[in-house]
Coordinates of C-alpha atoms in Angstrom, one line a residue:
Chain A
X20 CA -24.4 27.1 10.8
X21 CA -23.6 30.5 8.7
X22 CA -20.5 29.4 6.6
X23 CA -20.2 32.5 4.8
X24 CA -20.3 36.5 5.1
X25 CA -21.2 39.2 2.9
X26 CA -18.3 41.2 1.3
X27 CA -19.6 43.7 -0.8
X28 CA -21.7 42.0 -3.0
X29 CA -20.2 38.8 -2.8
X30 CA -20.7 36.0 -0.3
X31 CA -17.6 35.0 1.2
X32 CA -16.8 31.3 2.3
X33 CA -15.3 31.5 5.7
X34 CA -15.9 28.2 7.1
X35 CA -16.0 24.6 6.4
X36 CA -19.0 23.1 8.2
X37 CA -18.8 19.8 10.2
X38 CA -20.6 17.4 7.5
X39 CA -18.5 19.0 4.8
X40 CA -15.3 18.4 6.9
X41 CA -16.5 14.7 7.5
X42 CA -17.2 14.4 3.8
X43 CA -13.7 15.7 2.8
X44 CA -12.0 13.6 5.4
X45 CA -13.5 10.3 4.3
X46 CA -12.7 11.3 0.8
X47 CA -9.1 12.5 1.4
X48 CA -8.7 9.0 3.4
X49 CA -9.7 6.9 0.7
X50 CA -7.6 8.7 -1.9
X51 CA -4.4 8.9 0.2
X52 CA -4.5 6.7 3.2
X53 CA -4.0 10.0 5.3
X54 CA -6.8 10.8 8.1
X55 CA -7.1 14.1 9.4
X56 CA -8.5 14.2 13.1
X57 CA -10.3 17.0 14.5
X58 CA -7.3 18.4 15.8
X59 CA -6.4 19.3 12.2
X60 CA -9.4 21.0 11.5
X61 CA -7.9 24.8 11.2
X62 CA -5.1 23.4 9.2
X63 CA -7.6 21.7 6.6
X64 CA -10.2 24.3 6.6
X65 CA -7.8 27.1 5.7
X66 CA -6.3 24.9 3.0
X67 CA -9.9 24.0 1.8
X68 CA -11.2 27.5 1.6
X69 CA -7.7 28.4 -0.4
X70 CA -8.6 25.7 -3.0
X71 CA -12.3 26.5 -3.2
X72 CA -11.3 30.2 -4.1
X73 CA -8.4 29.3 -6.4
X74 CA -10.7 26.9 -8.5
X75 CA -13.3 29.8 -8.9
X76 CA -15.9 28.0 -6.7
X77 CA -17.7 30.0 -3.9
X78 CA -18.8 26.8 -2.0
X79 CA -17.7 23.3 -0.4
X80 CA -20.2 21.7 -2.3
X81 CA -19.6 23.0 -5.9
X82 CA -15.8 22.7 -5.4
X83 CA -16.1 18.7 -3.9
X84 CA -18.3 18.1 -6.9
X85 CA -15.8 19.6 -9.4
X86 CA -12.9 18.0 -7.9
X87 CA -14.6 14.4 -7.3
X88 CA -15.5 14.3 -10.9
X89 CA -12.6 15.9 -12.7
X90 CA -11.4 13.1 -15.1
X91 CA -7.7 14.4 -15.0
X92 CA -7.4 14.2 -11.3
X93 CA -5.4 17.6 -11.4
X94 CA -7.6 19.2 -8.6
X95 CA -7.2 16.3 -6.3
X96 CA -3.4 16.6 -7.0
X97 CA -3.5 20.1 -6.1
X98 CA -5.3 19.5 -2.9
X99 CA -3.0 16.8 -1.8
X100 CA 0.0 19.0 -2.6
X101 CA -1.7 21.5 0.0
X102 CA -2.7 19.0 2.7
X103 CA 1.0 17.5 2.8
X104 CA 3.8 19.6 4.3
X105 CA 6.9 18.8 2.4
X106 CA 9.2 19.1 5.4
X107 CA 12.5 17.6 5.6
X108 CA 15.4 17.6 8.1
X109 CA 18.3 15.5 9.5
X110 CA 17.0 12.2 11.4
X111 CA 13.4 12.7 10.0
X112 CA 11.5 9.8 11.4
X113 CA 14.5 8.5 13.0
X114 CA 12.8 5.0 14.3
X115 CA 13.3 3.9 10.6
X116 CA 16.9 4.7 10.6
X117 CA 16.8 2.7 13.8
X118 CA 15.4 -0.1 12.1
X119 CA 17.7 0.2 9.3
X120 CA 20.7 -0.5 11.6
X121 CA 19.1 -2.7 14.2
X122 CA 17.4 -4.9 11.7
X123 CA 17.3 -4.6 7.9
X124 CA 21.1 -4.0 7.2
X125 CA 22.1 -6.9 9.6
X126 CA 19.6 -9.0 7.0
X127 CA 21.0 -7.6 4.0
X128 CA 24.5 -8.2 4.9
X129 CA 23.8 -11.8 6.1
X130 CA 22.2 -12.7 2.7
X131 CA 24.9 -11.2 0.6
X132 CA 26.9 -14.5 0.1
X133 CA 29.1 -12.9 -2.4
X134 CA 30.1 -9.9 -0.3
X135 CA 28.9 -7.4 -3.1
X136 CA 28.4 -3.7 -2.2
X137 CA 25.1 -3.0 -0.5
X138 CA 23.3 -0.3 -2.6
X139 CA 20.8 2.1 -1.1
X140 CA 18.6 4.5 -3.0
X141 CA 17.1 7.3 -1.5
X142 CA 14.1 9.2 -3.5
X143 CA 13.1 11.7 -3.4
X144 CA 16.5 13.4 -2.2
X145 CA 14.9 16.9 -1.7
X146 CA 17.7 19.1 -0.5
X147 CA 19.9 16.1 0.7
X148 CA 18.8 15.6 4.3
X149 CA 17.5 12.1 4.0
X150 CA 20.4 10.3 1.8
X151 CA 23.0 12.2 4.2
X152 CA 20.9 10.9 7.5
X153 CA 21.3 7.4 6.1
X154 CA 25.1 8.1 5.5
X155 CA 25.5 9.4 8.9
X156 CA 23.7 6.9 10.7
X157 CA 25.3 4.0 9.1
X158 CA 28.6 5.3 10.1
X159 CA 27.6 6.1 13.7
X160 CA 25.3 3.2 14.6
X161 CA 26.1 0.3 12.2
X162 CA 29.6 -1.4 13.1
X163 CA 29.5 -3.6 10.1
X164 CA 30.4 -0.6 7.8
X165 CA 34.0 -1.4 8.7
X166 CA 33.5 -4.6 7.0
X167 CA 31.1 -3.9 3.8
X168 CA 31.0 -1.4 1.3
X169 CA 27.9 0.7 0.9
X170 CA 26.9 2.5 -2.0
X171 CA 24.3 5.3 -1.7
X172 CA 22.5 6.7 -4.6
X173 CA 19.9 9.6 -4.3
X174 CA 17.5 11.0 -7.0
X175 CA 15.1 13.6 -7.5
X176 CA 12.9 14.8 -10.5
X177 CA 14.0 18.6 -9.3
X178 CA 17.3 19.7 -10.8
X179 CA 17.4 22.6 -8.4
X180 CA 17.4 20.6 -5.4
X181 CA 20.2 18.3 -6.6
X182 CA 22.6 21.4 -6.5
X183 CA 21.9 22.1 -3.0
X184 CA 22.5 18.2 -2.2
X185 CA 25.9 18.9 -3.9
X186 CA 26.6 22.0 -1.7
X187 CA 25.4 20.3 1.5
X188 CA 24.7 23.5 3.3
X189 CA 21.9 23.3 5.9
X190 CA 20.3 26.0 8.4
X191 CA 19.6 25.4 12.1
X192 CA 16.3 24.2 11.7
X193 CA 17.4 21.4 9.4
X194 CA 20.3 20.1 11.8
X195 CA 18.4 20.4 15.0
X196 CA 17.6 16.8 15.5
X197 CA 21.2 15.8 15.1
X198 CA 23.0 15.0 18.4
X199 CA 25.5 17.5 19.1
X200 CA 28.4 15.0 18.6
X201 CA 27.2 14.2 15.3
X202 CA 26.9 18.0 14.2
X203 CA 30.4 18.5 15.3
X204 CA 32.0 15.6 13.9
X205 CA 30.6 15.9 10.3
X206 CA 29.7 19.6 9.6
X207 CA 31.6 22.9 9.7
X208 CA 29.9 26.1 10.4
X209 CA 29.8 28.6 7.7
X210 CA 30.4 32.4 7.9
X211 CA 26.3 32.7 7.6
X212 CA 25.7 30.6 10.5
X213 CA 25.2 27.5 8.5
X214 CA 26.3 24.0 8.7
X215 CA 28.2 22.5 5.8
X216 CA 28.5 18.7 5.5
X217 CA 31.8 17.3 5.4
X218 CA 33.1 16.8 1.8
X219 CA 34.0 13.0 2.6
X220 CA 30.3 12.4 3.2
X221 CA 29.2 14.5 0.5
X222 CA 31.0 12.3 -2.0
X223 CA 29.8 9.3 -0.7
X224 CA 26.4 10.0 -1.9
X225 CA 25.7 9.9 -5.6
X226 CA 22.9 12.2 -7.0
X227 CA 20.9 11.8 -10.0
X228 CA 17.7 13.3 -11.6
X229 CA 15.2 10.8 -12.5
X230 CA 11.3 10.9 -13.2
X231 CA 9.7 7.8 -11.3
X232 CA 6.9 7.8 -13.8
X233 CA 9.1 7.4 -16.7
X234 CA 10.2 3.9 -17.3
X235 CA 12.8 4.9 -19.9
X236 CA 14.7 6.5 -17.0
X237 CA 14.0 4.1 -14.2
X238 CA 14.7 0.9 -16.0
X239 CA 18.4 1.6 -15.5
X240 CA 18.2 1.7 -11.7
X241 CA 18.8 -1.9 -10.7
X242 CA 20.2 -4.3 -7.9
X243 CA 19.5 -2.1 -4.8
X244 CA 19.3 -3.8 -1.4
X245 CA 17.1 -0.8 0.2
X246 CA 15.0 1.8 -0.7
X247 CA 13.8 4.7 0.9
X248 CA 11.0 6.3 -0.6
X249 CA 9.3 8.4 2.2
X250 CA 6.4 11.1 1.9
X251 CA 6.3 11.0 -1.7
X252 CA 3.7 8.5 -2.9
X253 CA 1.1 10.5 -1.2
X254 CA 1.5 13.1 -3.9
X255 CA 0.8 10.7 -6.9
X256 CA -2.4 9.4 -8.2
X257 CA -3.4 5.8 -8.0
X258 CA -1.8 4.7 -11.4
X259 CA 1.4 6.9 -10.7
X260 CA 1.5 4.9 -7.3
X261 CA 1.1 1.6 -8.9
X262 CA 3.9 2.4 -11.5
X263 CA 6.4 3.7 -8.9
X264 CA 5.6 0.2 -6.9
X265 CA 6.6 -1.7 -9.9
X266 CA 9.8 0.4 -10.4
X267 CA 10.8 -0.2 -6.6
X268 CA 10.0 -3.9 -7.4
X269 CA 12.4 -4.0 -10.5
X270 CA 15.0 -1.8 -8.7
X271 CA 15.3 -3.9 -5.8
X272 CA 17.1 -7.4 -5.5
X273 CA 14.8 -10.4 -4.4
X274 CA 14.6 -9.9 -0.6
X275 CA 15.4 -6.1 -0.8
X276 CA 13.5 -3.7 1.3
X277 CA 11.6 -0.4 1.2
X278 CA 10.8 2.0 3.6
X279 CA 7.8 4.5 3.0
X280 CA 6.6 7.2 5.0
X281 CA 4.9 6.7 8.3
X282 CA 1.3 7.5 6.8
X283 CA 1.9 5.6 3.4
X284 CA 1.1 2.0 3.1
X285 CA 2.5 -0.2 0.4
X286 CA -0.4 -2.6 0.9
X287 CA -2.9 -0.1 -0.3
X288 CA -0.8 0.4 -3.8
X289 CA 0.2 -3.0 -4.7
X290 CA 0.5 -6.8 -3.5
X291 CA 4.0 -7.0 -5.1
X292 CA 5.7 -6.6 -1.6
X293 CA 5.5 -8.8 1.7
X294 CA 5.0 -6.7 4.9
X295 CA 7.8 -7.1 7.3
X296 CA 6.9 -6.0 10.7
X297 CA 9.6 -5.1 13.2
X298 CA 9.2 -3.8 16.7
X299 CA 9.7 -0.1 15.8
X300 CA 8.2 0.0 12.0
X301 CA 6.8 -1.6 9.2
X302 CA 9.0 -2.1 6.3
X303 CA 8.0 -3.8 2.8
X304 CA 10.2 -6.5 1.1
X305 CA 10.5 -7.8 -2.4
X306 CA 10.1 -11.6 -2.2
X307 CA 12.8 -14.0 -2.8
X308 CA 13.1 -15.5 -5.9
X309 CA 10.4 -18.2 -6.3
X310 CA 8.1 -16.8 -3.6
X311 CA 5.8 -15.2 -6.4
X312 CA 3.5 -17.9 -7.3
Chain B
X8 CA 35.4 -0.9 3.8
X9 CA 33.0 2.1 4.4
X10 CA 30.7 4.1 2.2
X11 CA 31.8 4.0 -1.1
X12 CA 33.1 7.4 -2.9
X13 CA 30.8 7.9 -6.0
X14 CA 32.0 8.5 -9.5
X15 CA 29.8 9.7 -12.3
X16 CA 29.3 6.0 -14.1
X17 CA 27.9 4.0 -11.3
X18 CA 24.9 5.5 -10.2
X19 CA 22.8 3.0 -12.5
X20 CA 23.2 -0.4 -13.7
X21 CA 22.2 -1.4 -17.2
X22 CA 19.3 -3.6 -17.3
X23 CA 20.2 -7.1 -18.4
X24 CA 17.4 -7.0 -20.8
X25 CA 19.1 -8.7 -23.8
X26 CA 16.5 -9.7 -26.2
X27 CA 15.0 -7.4 -28.8
X28 CA 12.8 -5.0 -27.6
X29 CA 10.6 -4.8 -30.7
X30 CA 7.0 -5.8 -30.6
X31 CA 7.5 -9.6 -31.7
X32 CA 10.7 -9.8 -29.3
X33 CA 8.7 -8.7 -26.5
X34 CA 5.7 -10.9 -27.4
X35 CA 8.0 -14.1 -27.7
X36 CA 9.5 -12.9 -24.3
X37 CA 6.3 -12.6 -22.6
X38 CA 5.2 -16.3 -23.3
X39 CA 8.6 -17.9 -23.5
X40 CA 11.1 -16.3 -21.0
X41 CA 11.7 -16.9 -17.2
X42 CA 9.8 -14.7 -14.7
X43 CA 12.1 -11.7 -14.6
X44 CA 11.8 -12.0 -18.5
X45 CA 8.0 -12.3 -18.9
X46 CA 7.8 -9.4 -16.4
X47 CA 10.1 -6.8 -18.3
X48 CA 8.3 -8.0 -21.7
X49 CA 5.0 -7.2 -19.9
X50 CA 6.0 -3.8 -18.6
X51 CA 7.9 -2.7 -22.1
X52 CA 4.5 -4.0 -24.0
X53 CA 2.9 -0.9 -22.6
X54 CA 4.5 1.0 -25.5
X55 CA 2.2 -1.1 -28.0
X56 CA -1.3 -0.6 -28.6
X57 CA -1.4 -3.7 -30.5
X58 CA 0.0 -5.6 -27.2
X59 CA -3.7 -5.8 -25.7
X60 CA -4.2 -9.1 -27.2
X61 CA -1.0 -11.0 -26.5
X62 CA -1.0 -9.3 -22.6
X63 CA -4.8 -10.5 -22.1
X64 CA -4.0 -14.1 -23.5
X65 CA -0.9 -14.4 -21.2
X66 CA -3.0 -13.1 -18.4
X67 CA -5.1 -16.2 -18.4
X68 CA -2.0 -18.3 -18.6
X69 CA 0.4 -16.8 -16.2
X70 CA 1.0 -18.4 -12.9
X71 CA 3.4 -15.6 -11.6
X72 CA 1.8 -13.0 -9.4
X73 CA 4.4 -10.2 -10.3
X74 CA 4.0 -11.0 -14.0
X75 CA 0.2 -10.6 -13.9
X76 CA 0.8 -7.3 -11.9
X77 CA 2.9 -6.0 -14.6
X78 CA 0.2 -7.1 -17.3
X79 CA -2.4 -5.3 -15.5
X80 CA -0.3 -2.1 -15.3
X81 CA 0.7 -2.1 -18.9
X82 CA -3.1 -2.7 -19.8
X83 CA -4.1 0.2 -17.7
X84 CA -1.3 2.3 -19.4
X85 CA -2.5 1.4 -22.8
X86 CA -6.1 2.1 -21.5
X87 CA -7.8 1.9 -25.0
X88 CA -11.1 0.4 -26.2
X89 CA -9.4 -2.9 -27.1
X90 CA -8.5 -3.1 -23.2
X91 CA -12.0 -2.8 -22.2
X92 CA -13.5 -5.2 -24.4
X93 CA -11.1 -7.8 -23.9
X94 CA -11.1 -7.6 -20.0
X95 CA -14.9 -7.0 -19.6
X96 CA -15.3 -10.9 -20.0
X97 CA -13.1 -11.4 -16.9
X98 CA -16.0 -9.7 -14.6
X99 CA -17.6 -13.2 -14.9
X100 CA -14.7 -15.1 -14.0
X101 CA -14.7 -17.5 -10.7
X102 CA -11.0 -16.2 -10.2
X103 CA -11.4 -13.4 -7.6
X104 CA -7.9 -11.9 -8.3
X105 CA -8.3 -11.7 -12.2
X106 CA -11.9 -10.3 -11.4
X107 CA -10.9 -7.4 -8.8
X108 CA -7.8 -6.8 -11.0
X109 CA -9.9 -6.1 -14.0
X110 CA -12.1 -3.9 -11.9
X111 CA -9.4 -1.8 -10.7
X112 CA -7.9 -1.5 -14.4
X113 CA -11.3 -0.4 -15.8
X114 CA -11.8 2.1 -12.8
X115 CA -8.6 3.7 -14.3
X116 CA -9.9 4.5 -17.5
X117 CA -13.0 6.4 -17.2
X118 CA -13.5 7.6 -20.5
X119 CA -13.1 4.2 -22.2
X120 CA -15.5 2.2 -20.1
X121 CA -18.4 5.1 -20.4
X122 CA -20.0 3.4 -23.2
X123 CA -20.0 0.0 -21.6
X124 CA -21.5 0.9 -18.0
X125 CA -25.2 0.7 -19.2
X126 CA -25.0 -2.7 -20.9
X127 CA -22.8 -3.7 -17.7
X128 CA -25.4 -2.4 -15.3
X129 CA -28.0 -4.5 -17.3
X130 CA -25.9 -7.5 -17.4
X131 CA -28.1 -10.9 -16.8
X132 CA -25.6 -11.9 -14.1
X133 CA -26.3 -9.7 -11.0
X134 CA -22.8 -10.2 -9.8
X135 CA -21.5 -8.6 -12.8
X136 CA -23.8 -5.8 -12.2
X137 CA -22.5 -5.3 -8.9
X138 CA -19.2 -5.3 -9.9
X139 CA -20.1 -2.6 -12.6
X140 CA -21.3 -0.6 -9.5
X141 CA -17.8 -1.5 -8.0
X142 CA -16.2 0.3 -11.1
X143 CA -18.4 3.3 -10.4
X144 CA -17.1 3.4 -6.9
X145 CA -14.0 5.4 -7.8
X146 CA -14.7 6.0 -11.4
X147 CA -14.0 9.8 -11.9
X148 CA -17.0 10.6 -14.3
X149 CA -19.9 13.1 -14.1
X150 CA -22.5 10.5 -15.2
X151 CA -21.9 8.4 -12.2
X152 CA -24.9 9.6 -10.0
X153 CA -26.9 9.5 -13.2
X154 CA -26.0 5.8 -13.7
X155 CA -26.9 4.9 -9.9
X156 CA -30.0 6.5 -10.2
X157 CA -30.9 4.2 -12.9
X158 CA -30.1 1.2 -10.9
X159 CA -32.7 2.5 -8.0
X160 CA -35.2 2.8 -10.8
X161 CA -35.1 -0.3 -12.7
X162 CA -33.0 -3.2 -10.8
X163 CA -34.9 -5.7 -8.9
X164 CA -32.1 -7.6 -7.2
X165 CA -31.6 -6.2 -3.4
X166 CA -27.9 -6.7 -3.5
X167 CA -27.5 -4.7 -6.6
X168 CA -29.8 -1.9 -5.4
X169 CA -28.0 -2.0 -2.0
X170 CA -24.5 -1.6 -3.7
X171 CA -26.0 1.4 -5.7
X172 CA -27.5 2.9 -2.5
X173 CA -24.1 2.5 -0.6
X174 CA -22.4 4.6 -3.4
X175 CA -25.1 7.4 -3.6
X176 CA -24.6 8.0 0.1
X177 CA -21.3 9.8 -1.0
X178 CA -22.1 11.0 -4.6
X179 CA -25.9 11.5 -4.2
X180 CA -27.5 15.1 -4.3
X181 CA -30.6 16.1 -2.4
X182 CA -32.8 15.6 -5.4
X183 CA -32.4 12.0 -5.3
X184 CA -33.5 11.2 -1.8
X185 CA -37.0 10.8 -3.1
X186 CA -35.7 8.1 -5.2
X187 CA -33.9 6.4 -2.3
X188 CA -37.3 6.6 -0.1
X189 CA -38.9 4.8 -2.8
X190 CA -36.2 2.2 -2.7
X191 CA -37.3 1.7 1.0
X192 CA -41.0 1.3 -0.2
X193 CA -40.3 -1.0 -2.8
X194 CA -37.9 -3.2 -0.4
X195 CA -39.7 -2.8 3.0
X196 CA -38.8 -6.4 3.9
X197 CA -35.2 -6.1 3.5
X198 CA -33.9 -4.6 6.8
X199 CA -30.2 -4.1 5.5
X200 CA -31.4 -2.3 2.7
X201 CA -33.6 0.1 5.0
X202 CA -30.4 0.9 7.0
X203 CA -28.2 1.7 3.7
X204 CA -31.4 3.8 2.7
X205 CA -31.6 5.6 5.6
X206 CA -27.9 6.2 6.1
X207 CA -27.7 7.5 2.5
X208 CA -30.4 10.0 3.1
X209 CA -28.9 11.1 6.3
X210 CA -25.6 11.8 4.6
X211 CA -27.1 13.6 1.4
X212 CA -29.2 15.8 3.6
X213 CA -26.3 16.9 5.9
X214 CA -24.1 17.8 2.8
X215 CA -27.0 19.6 1.1

């Protein structure tokens, strides 16, 4: 198959061949656990070609060799960033919120013998859709919220997105998966046609800046019962993922739970957690004290 | 009762690490504390290059999986020659967790393991030679194909050769096909190796 064409005196790569795609797909799967089906060919090829040229290469082969053997792993990281879409909106992957209110929160509440607050950590906060979704879902679908106090903390490494979290203003696309009733109840429409979350809900989530890779920052995050960390670890290299798994382990109370993104697997990162299978989703749990031998 | 209103001072909770966080304090906690204290000591010792000895010693005595996990991560973070030298003997251990975790740590520090790969590939124990190839499996090092090629040329143990051929299926180049063909001649009675060689050749040719 001809994979390139003449432009002036330079041959421009325009296609990734089938064997090249398979080679890349196998490599990317081993690295991230993400497997691209043939239906994603256009998406993958386009980004691969972009990275091939961005790194000064003119063939898949030279690019792949450079990336594969680069000790710093920088290009692998760039590629992962390109191949993963950092998209967020309210009630994204809603089935996990369903598991939260139908299973996980009830188990946490049942184990809270001292009736202390239930603490939830959402990271990364991005522009706030996830932590606010947690708040709204609990208010709408978890009756026990009337009898227990819940604290929600949300963190991100980017201070700019934290400002957006505080403002709580979202466009149509961000809120399109919210039931109309929920939108009406908790948001007010702005003059620009956006939606601002009510102050009561905004005040119920505490935002903070944290770098998951910095133990001096993370070691103060403790005593959480539930962590949401979805679609973040796919951006990390192996060492950072292991560090993050250890941060989450230390941040959780024994028996605490963690949700990862649907394409992420804690079992591939660390054996610190137990796998809990619920009808709608897999959740990871820090073993109870005494289960670690 | 409901969602709690947040104020500025309740995001984080102070870590209940009460013992001294200097090297000697951490070393004592690593050995004498309860599980949480040993784990935290192991985590914090990652800041001290001189902690390799105490961490490796604790690894051989430690019963808690979560403490061992923290020790491996700290050794990986320290990632110096001392770590490599003290971990390599564990490749000969019967304890599979200790062995596999050692391989994982060594895979993560390619610059440090480089000078040891040749001697590991020539180790008297064939299992250790296979583990050396396992280390090469994800080791991001430019010499990986060259090291694997040396296995094809010099190695006599069929399982070690098979492991190297398997790896070359991914990282091999067209110039290595002839060496893989020679493996087929050398081990013509080994059906699995024939299959592995043919697969590697097919994949290399497809990618050339």
